[in-house]
Coordinates of C-alpha atoms in Angstrom, one line a residue:
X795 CA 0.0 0.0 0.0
X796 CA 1.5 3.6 -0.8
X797 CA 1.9 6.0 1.5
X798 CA -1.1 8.3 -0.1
X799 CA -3.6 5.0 0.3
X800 CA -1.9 4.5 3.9
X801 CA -4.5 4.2 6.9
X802 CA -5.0 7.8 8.5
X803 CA -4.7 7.6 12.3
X804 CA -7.8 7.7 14.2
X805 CA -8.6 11.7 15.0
X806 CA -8.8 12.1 18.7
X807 CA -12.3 12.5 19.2
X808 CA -13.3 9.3 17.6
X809 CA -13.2 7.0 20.3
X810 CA -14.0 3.4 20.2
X811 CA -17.4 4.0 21.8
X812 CA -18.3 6.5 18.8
X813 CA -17.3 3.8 16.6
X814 CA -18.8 0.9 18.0
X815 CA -22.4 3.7 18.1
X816 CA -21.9 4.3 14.8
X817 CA -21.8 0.8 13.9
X818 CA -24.4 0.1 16.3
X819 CA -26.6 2.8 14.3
X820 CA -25.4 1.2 10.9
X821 CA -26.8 -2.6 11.9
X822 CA -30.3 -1.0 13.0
X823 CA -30.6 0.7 9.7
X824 CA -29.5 -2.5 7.7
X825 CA -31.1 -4.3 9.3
X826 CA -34.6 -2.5 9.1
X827 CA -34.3 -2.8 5.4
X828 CA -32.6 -5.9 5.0
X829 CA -29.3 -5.1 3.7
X830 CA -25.9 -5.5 5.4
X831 CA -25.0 -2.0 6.1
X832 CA -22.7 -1.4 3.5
X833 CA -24.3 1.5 2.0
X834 CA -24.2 3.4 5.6
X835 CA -20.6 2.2 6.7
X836 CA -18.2 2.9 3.4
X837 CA -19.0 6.9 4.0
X838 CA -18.1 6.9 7.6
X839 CA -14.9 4.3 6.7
X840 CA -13.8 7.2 4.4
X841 CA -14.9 10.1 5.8
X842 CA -15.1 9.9 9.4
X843 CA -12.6 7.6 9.9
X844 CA -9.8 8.3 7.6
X845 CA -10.0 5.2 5.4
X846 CA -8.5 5.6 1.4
X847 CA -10.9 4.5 -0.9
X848 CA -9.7 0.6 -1.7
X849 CA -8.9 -0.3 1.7
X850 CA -12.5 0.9 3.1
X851 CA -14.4 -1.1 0.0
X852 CA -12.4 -3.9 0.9
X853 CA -12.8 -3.8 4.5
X854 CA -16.3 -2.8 3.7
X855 CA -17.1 -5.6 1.7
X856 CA -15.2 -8.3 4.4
X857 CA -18.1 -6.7 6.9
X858 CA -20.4 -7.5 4.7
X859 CA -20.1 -10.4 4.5
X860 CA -19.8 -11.4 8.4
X861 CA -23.1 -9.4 8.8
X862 CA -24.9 -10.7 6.5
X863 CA -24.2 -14.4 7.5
X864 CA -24.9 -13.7 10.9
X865 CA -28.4 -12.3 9.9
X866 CA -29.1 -15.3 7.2
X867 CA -30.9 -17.2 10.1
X868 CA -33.2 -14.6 11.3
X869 CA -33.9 -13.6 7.8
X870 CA -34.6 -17.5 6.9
X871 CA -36.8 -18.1 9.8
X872 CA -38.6 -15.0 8.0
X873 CA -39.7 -16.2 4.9
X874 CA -40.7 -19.3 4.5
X875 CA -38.7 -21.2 1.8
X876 CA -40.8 -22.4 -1.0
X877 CA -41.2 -18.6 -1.2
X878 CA -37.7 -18.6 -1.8
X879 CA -37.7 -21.3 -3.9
X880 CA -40.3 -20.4 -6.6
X881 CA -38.4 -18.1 -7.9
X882 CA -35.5 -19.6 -7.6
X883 CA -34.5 -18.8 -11.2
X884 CA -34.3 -15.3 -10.9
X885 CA -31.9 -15.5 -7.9
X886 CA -29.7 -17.7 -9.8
X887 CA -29.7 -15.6 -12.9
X888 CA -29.1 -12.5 -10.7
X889 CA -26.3 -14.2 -8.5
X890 CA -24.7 -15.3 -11.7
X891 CA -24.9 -11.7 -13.4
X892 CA -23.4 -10.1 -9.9
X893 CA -20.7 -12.8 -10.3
X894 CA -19.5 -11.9 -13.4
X895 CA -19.9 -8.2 -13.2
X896 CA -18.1 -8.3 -9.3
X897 CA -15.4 -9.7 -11.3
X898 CA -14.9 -7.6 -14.1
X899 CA -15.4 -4.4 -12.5
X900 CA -12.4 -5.8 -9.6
X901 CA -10.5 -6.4 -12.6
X902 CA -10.8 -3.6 -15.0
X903 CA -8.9 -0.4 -15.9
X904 CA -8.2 0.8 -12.3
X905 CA -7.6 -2.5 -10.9
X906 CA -4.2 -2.1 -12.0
X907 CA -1.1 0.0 -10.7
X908 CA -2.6 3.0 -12.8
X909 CA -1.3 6.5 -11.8
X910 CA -3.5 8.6 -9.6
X911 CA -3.4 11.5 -12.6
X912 CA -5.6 8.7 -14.4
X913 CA -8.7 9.5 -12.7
X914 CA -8.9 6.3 -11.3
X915 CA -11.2 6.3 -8.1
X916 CA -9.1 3.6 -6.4
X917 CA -5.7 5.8 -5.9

């Protein structure tokens, strides 16, 4: 990691109580609409709490994943599965879609060691 993309110490006032409130605050509003969060938490990993862009996506998406699993149950026990099931060729074709389009967009144009003058959102 360059020294520009380097982790920003914490600023003083951000204490781990304000972090742990703020992802307190996150998980109710994910939770509430069914999503892991991920849309609340990358703003605050940038701008509140110094992140660069790549590292915060990354760490981001790592959350992600760890709330989402740990919701799957309750979120299971929710709908009942032949729900789920029914229409199971549309979460397939989605999931497949994401797949593919997760993978070219982490390996396109600014997945490589481009300059920063090239626009690119990740330096």
């Amino acid at each position: 990691m360059s020294t520009d993309q380097a982790l920003r110490p914490l600023p003083p006032t951000r204490s781990a109580s304000v972090v742990f409130a703020a992802g307190a605050v996150i998980g109710v509003l994910g939770g509430m609409i069914g999503l892991g969060g991920a849309e609340f938490r990358l703003p605050l990993l940038i701008g509140a709490f110094g992140f660069a862009a790549l590292p915060a996506v990354i760490l981001n998406k790592a959350m992600s994943l760890v709330v989402v699993l740990v919701a799957l149950p309750a979120r299971l026990a929710a709908v009942p599965a032949a729900e789920v099931a029914a229409r199971w060729p549309v979460a397939v074709n989605l999931l497949a879609g994401s797949l593919l389009g997760a993978w070219a967009g982490a390996s396109g144009p600014c997945a490589c060691a481009a300059p920063p003058s090239t626009g690119c959102w990740r330096h």
